[in-house]
C-alpha positions as a Markdown table, in Angstrom:
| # | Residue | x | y | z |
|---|---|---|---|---|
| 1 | Unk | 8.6 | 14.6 | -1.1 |
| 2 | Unk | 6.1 | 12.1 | -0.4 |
| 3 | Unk | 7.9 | 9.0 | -2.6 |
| 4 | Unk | 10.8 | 9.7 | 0.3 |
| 5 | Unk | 8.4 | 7.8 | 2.7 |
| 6 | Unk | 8.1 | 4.3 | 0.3 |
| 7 | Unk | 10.0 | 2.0 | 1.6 |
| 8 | Unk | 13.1 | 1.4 | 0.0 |
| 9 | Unk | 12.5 | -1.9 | -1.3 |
| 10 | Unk | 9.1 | -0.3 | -2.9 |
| 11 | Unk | 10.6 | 2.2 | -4.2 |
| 12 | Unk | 12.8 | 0.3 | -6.8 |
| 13 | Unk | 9.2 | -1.0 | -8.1 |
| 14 | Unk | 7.8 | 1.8 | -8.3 |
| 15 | Unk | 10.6 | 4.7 | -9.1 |
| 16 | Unk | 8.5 | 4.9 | -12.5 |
| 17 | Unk | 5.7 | 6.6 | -10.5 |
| 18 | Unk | 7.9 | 8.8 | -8.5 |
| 19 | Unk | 6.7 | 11.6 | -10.3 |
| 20 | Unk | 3.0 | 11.2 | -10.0 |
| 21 | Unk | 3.3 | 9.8 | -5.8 |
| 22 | Unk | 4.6 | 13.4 | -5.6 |
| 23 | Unk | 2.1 | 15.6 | -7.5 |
| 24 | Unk | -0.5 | 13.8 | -5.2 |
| 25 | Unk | 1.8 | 14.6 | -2.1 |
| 26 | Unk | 1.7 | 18.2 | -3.3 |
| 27 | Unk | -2.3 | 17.9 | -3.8 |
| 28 | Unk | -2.5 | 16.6 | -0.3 |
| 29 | Unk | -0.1 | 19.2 | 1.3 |
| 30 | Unk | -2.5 | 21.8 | -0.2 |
| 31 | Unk | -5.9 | 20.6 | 1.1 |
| 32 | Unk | -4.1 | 19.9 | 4.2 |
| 33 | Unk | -3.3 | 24.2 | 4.5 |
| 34 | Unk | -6.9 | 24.8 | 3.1 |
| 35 | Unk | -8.0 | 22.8 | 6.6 |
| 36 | Unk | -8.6 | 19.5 | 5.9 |
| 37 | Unk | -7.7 | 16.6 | 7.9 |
| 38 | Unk | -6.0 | 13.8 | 5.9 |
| 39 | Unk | -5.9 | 10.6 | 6.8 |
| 40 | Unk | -4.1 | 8.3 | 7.9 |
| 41 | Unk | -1.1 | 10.3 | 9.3 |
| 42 | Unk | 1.4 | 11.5 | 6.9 |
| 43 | Unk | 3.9 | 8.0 | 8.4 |
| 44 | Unk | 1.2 | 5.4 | 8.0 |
| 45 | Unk | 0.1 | 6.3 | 4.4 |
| 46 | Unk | 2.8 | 3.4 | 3.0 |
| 47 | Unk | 2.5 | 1.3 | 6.1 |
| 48 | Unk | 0.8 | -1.7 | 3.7 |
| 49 | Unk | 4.6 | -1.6 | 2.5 |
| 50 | Unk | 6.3 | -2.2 | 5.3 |
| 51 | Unk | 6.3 | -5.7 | 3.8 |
| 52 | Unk | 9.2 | -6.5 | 0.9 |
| 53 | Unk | 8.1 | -7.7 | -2.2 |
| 54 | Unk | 9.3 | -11.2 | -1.7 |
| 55 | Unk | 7.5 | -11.8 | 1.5 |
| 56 | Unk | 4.0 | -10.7 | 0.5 |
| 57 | Unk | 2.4 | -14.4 | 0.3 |
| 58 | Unk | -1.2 | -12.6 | 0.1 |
| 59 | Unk | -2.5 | -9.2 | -0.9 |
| 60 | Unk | -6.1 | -8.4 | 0.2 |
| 61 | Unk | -7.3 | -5.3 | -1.4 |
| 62 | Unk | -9.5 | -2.2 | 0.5 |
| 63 | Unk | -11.0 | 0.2 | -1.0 |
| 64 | Unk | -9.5 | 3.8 | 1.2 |
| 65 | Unk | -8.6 | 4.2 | 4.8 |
| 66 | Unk | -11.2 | 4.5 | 7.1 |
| 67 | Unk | -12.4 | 8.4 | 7.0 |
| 68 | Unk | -12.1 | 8.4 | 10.8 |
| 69 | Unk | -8.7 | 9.3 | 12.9 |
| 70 | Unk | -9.5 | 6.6 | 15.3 |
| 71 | Unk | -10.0 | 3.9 | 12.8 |
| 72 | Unk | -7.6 | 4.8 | 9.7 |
| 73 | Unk | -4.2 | 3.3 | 10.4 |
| 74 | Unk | -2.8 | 2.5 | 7.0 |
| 75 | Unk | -3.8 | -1.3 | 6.8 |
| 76 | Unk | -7.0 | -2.1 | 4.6 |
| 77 | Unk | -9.4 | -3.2 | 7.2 |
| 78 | Unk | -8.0 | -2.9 | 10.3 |
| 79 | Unk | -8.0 | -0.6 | 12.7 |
| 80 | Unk | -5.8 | 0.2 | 16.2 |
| 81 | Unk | -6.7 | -2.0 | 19.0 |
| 82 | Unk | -9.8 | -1.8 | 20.7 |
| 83 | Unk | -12.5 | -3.5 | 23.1 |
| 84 | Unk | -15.8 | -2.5 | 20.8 |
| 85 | Unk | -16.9 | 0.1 | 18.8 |
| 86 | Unk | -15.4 | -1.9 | 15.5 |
| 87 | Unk | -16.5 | -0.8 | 11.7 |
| 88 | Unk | -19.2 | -2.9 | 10.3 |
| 89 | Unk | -16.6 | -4.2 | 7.4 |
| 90 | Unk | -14.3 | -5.7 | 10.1 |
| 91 | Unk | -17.1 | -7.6 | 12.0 |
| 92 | Unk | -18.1 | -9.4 | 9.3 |
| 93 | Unk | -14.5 | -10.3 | 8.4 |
| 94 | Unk | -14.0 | -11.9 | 11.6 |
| 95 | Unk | -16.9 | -13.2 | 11.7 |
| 96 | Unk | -16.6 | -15.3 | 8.5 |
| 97 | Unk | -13.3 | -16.0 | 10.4 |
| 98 | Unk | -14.7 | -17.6 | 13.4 |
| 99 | Unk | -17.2 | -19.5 | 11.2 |
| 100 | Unk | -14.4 | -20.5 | 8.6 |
| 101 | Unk | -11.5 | -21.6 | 10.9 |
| 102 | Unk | -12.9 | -21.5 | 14.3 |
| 103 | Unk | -10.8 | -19.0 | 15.8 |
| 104 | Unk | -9.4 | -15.7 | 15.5 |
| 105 | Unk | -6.6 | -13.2 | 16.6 |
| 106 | Unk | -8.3 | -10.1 | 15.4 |
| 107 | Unk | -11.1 | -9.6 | 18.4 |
| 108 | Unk | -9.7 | -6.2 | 19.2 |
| 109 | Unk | -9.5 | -4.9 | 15.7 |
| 110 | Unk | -5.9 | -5.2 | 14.9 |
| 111 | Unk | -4.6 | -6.8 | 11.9 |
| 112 | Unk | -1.0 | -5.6 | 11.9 |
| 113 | Unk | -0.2 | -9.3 | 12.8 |
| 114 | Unk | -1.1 | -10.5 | 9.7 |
| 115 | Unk | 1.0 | -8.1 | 8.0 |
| 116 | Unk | 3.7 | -9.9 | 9.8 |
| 117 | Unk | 3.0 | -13.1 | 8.4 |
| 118 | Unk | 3.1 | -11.7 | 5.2 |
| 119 | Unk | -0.7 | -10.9 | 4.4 |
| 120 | Unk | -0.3 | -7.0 | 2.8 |
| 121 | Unk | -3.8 | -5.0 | 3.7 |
| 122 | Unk | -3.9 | -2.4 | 0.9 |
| 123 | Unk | -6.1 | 0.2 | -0.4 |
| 124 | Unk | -6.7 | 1.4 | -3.4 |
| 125 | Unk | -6.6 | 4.7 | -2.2 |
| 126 | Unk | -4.2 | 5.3 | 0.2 |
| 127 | Unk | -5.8 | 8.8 | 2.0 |
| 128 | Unk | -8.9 | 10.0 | 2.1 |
| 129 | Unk | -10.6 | 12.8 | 3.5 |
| 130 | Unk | -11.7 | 13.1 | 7.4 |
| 131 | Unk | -15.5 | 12.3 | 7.3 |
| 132 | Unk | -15.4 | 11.8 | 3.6 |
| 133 | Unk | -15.5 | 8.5 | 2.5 |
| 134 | Unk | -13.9 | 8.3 | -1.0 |
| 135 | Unk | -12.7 | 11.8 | -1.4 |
| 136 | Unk | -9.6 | 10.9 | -2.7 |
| 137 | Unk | -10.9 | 8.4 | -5.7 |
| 138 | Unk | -9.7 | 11.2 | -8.0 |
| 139 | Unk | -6.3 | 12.0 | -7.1 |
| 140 | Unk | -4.5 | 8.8 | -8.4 |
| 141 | Unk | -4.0 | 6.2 | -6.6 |
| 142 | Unk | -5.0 | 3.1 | -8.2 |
| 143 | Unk | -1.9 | 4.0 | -10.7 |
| 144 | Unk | 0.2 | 3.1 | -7.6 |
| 145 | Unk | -1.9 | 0.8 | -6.0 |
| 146 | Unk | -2.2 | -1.0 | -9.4 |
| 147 | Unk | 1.7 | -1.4 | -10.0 |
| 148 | Unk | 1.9 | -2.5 | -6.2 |
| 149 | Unk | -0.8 | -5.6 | -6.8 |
| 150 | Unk | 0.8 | -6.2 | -9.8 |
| 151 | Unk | 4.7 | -6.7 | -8.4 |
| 152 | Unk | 2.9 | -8.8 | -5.5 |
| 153 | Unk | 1.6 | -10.7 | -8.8 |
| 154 | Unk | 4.8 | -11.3 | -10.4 |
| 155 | Unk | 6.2 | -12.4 | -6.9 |
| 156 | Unk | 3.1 | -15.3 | -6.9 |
| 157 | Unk | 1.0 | -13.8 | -4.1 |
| 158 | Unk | -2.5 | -15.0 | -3.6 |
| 159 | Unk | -5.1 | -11.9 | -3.9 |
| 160 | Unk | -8.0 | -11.7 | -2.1 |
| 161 | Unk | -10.7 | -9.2 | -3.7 |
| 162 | Unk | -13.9 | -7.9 | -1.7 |
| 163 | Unk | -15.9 | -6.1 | -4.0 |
| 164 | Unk | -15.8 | -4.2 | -7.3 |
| 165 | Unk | -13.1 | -1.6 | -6.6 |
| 166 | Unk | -10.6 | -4.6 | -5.6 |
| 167 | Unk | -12.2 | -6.7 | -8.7 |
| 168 | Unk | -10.6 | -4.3 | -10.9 |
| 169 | Unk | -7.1 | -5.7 | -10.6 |
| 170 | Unk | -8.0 | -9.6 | -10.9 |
| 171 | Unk | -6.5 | -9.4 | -14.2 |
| 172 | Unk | -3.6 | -9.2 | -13.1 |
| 173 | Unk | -3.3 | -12.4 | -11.2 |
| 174 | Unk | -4.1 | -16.1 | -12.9 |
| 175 | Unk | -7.4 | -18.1 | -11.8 |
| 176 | Unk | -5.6 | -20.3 | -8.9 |
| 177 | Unk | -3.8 | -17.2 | -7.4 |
| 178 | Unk | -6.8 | -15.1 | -6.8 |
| 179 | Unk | -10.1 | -15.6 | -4.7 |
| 180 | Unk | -12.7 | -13.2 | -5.4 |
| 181 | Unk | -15.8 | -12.6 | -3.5 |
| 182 | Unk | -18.4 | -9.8 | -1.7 |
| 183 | Unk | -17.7 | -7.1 | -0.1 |
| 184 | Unk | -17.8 | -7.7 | 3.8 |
| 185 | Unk | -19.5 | -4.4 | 4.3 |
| 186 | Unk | -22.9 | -4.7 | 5.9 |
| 187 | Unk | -24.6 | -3.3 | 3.1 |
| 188 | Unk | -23.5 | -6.4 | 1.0 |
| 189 | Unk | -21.7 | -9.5 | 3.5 |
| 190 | Unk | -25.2 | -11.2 | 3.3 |
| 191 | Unk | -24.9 | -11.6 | -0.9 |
| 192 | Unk | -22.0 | -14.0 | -0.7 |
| 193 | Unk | -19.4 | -12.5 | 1.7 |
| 194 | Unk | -20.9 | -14.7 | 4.8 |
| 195 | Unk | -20.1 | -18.6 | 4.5 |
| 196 | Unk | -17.5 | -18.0 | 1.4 |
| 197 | Unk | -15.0 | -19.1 | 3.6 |
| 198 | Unk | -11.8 | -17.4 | 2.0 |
| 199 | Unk | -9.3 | -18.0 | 5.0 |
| 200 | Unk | -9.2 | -22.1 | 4.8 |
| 201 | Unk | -8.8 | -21.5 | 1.2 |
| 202 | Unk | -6.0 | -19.5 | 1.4 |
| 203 | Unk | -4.2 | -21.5 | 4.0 |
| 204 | Unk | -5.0 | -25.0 | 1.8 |
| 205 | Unk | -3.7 | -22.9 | -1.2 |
| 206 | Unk | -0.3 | -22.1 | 1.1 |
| 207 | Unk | -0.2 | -25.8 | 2.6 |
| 208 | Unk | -0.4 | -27.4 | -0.6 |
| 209 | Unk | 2.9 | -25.1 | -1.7 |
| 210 | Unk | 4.3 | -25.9 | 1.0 |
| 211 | Unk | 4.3 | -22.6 | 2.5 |
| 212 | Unk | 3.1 | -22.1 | 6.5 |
| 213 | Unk | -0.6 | -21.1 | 6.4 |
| 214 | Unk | -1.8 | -17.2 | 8.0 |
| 215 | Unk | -2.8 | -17.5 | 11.7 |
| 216 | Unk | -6.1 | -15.8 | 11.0 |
């Protein structure tokens, strides 16, 4: 069953959903017969987890997995290491990156180093359909993916929403532990994504906890 492949400390926080994490593993299983590709892989669709609950210090919110095998890896945003070719979403991220701090770590595309400073990259939709951007909107998601920001919430993370579809779950998280902003995709950086300058604002709003800023 697919809630076998949360991680266990998710799965205590989420064992309420169990039910309705399977019925979409059952939906996908099906399509998946019928032909189509799902992506990511079946082991990477919880890999934003791989993070406890305690040690999440920032969520930044996707939208779903890139509808390409090459680029969907099961962390909002990035992708698996590479010398070009990068999505359009990404090079504006680290672009505002290099005009914000100065310097990056994320040339080649790979932001699983975050992650292990405790910066979860989630979607709100966790699969999505090979060549099919947003195929998956329906199945159900953003129950889990809700419940997931919202635990990160209660454990004072600091969110970081691009865009309506992350937008949705600023609710959940009081005025100085949320940024919200554009969408870095190219059909939007330009309206405010470019020269917001998120990252120094997370890492003042770590600093001045006293928590270790993210080597962006």
């Amino acid at each position: 069953m697919l809630f076998s492949l949360i991680p266990e400390p998710w799965q205590l926080h989420l064992k309420v959903h169990e039910s309705k994490v399977n019925e979409i593993g059952v939906t996908l299983t099906k399509r998946a017969d019928s032909g189509e590709r799902i992506l990511p892989d079946r082991k990477y669709v919880f890999r934003a987890l791989e993070i406890q609950p305690k040690d999440v210090k920032v969520l930044i919110i996707g939208q779903d997995p890139y509808p390409n095998a090459q680029d969907a890896c099961g962390l909002s945003f990035s992708v698996t290491p590479r010398k070009s070719g990068l999505p359009g979403s990404l090079m504006n991220i680290q672009k505002e990156i290099m005009t914000d701090i100065g310097s990056t770590n994320t040339s080649n595309g790979d932001l699983s180093r975050w992650a292990k400073q405790g910066v979860m990259l989630l979607n709100r939709t966790l699969t999505v359909t090979a060549g099919d951007s947003g195929s998956h909107s329906n199945l159900g998601w953003q129950e889990i993916t809700e419940e997931i920001a919202r635990v990160c919430a209660e454990q004072g993370a600091i969110a970081l929403l691009w865009g309506n579809s992350a937008r949705e779950l600023a609710h959940l998280f009081a005025d100085n532990r949320k940024i919200e902003g554009v969408h870095p995709s190219p059909l939007s950086a330009h309206r405010g994504f470019l020269g917001s300058k998120p990252f120094s604002a997370i890492n003042q709003m770590l600093v001045d906890e006293g928590k270790a800023g993210i080597n962006w």
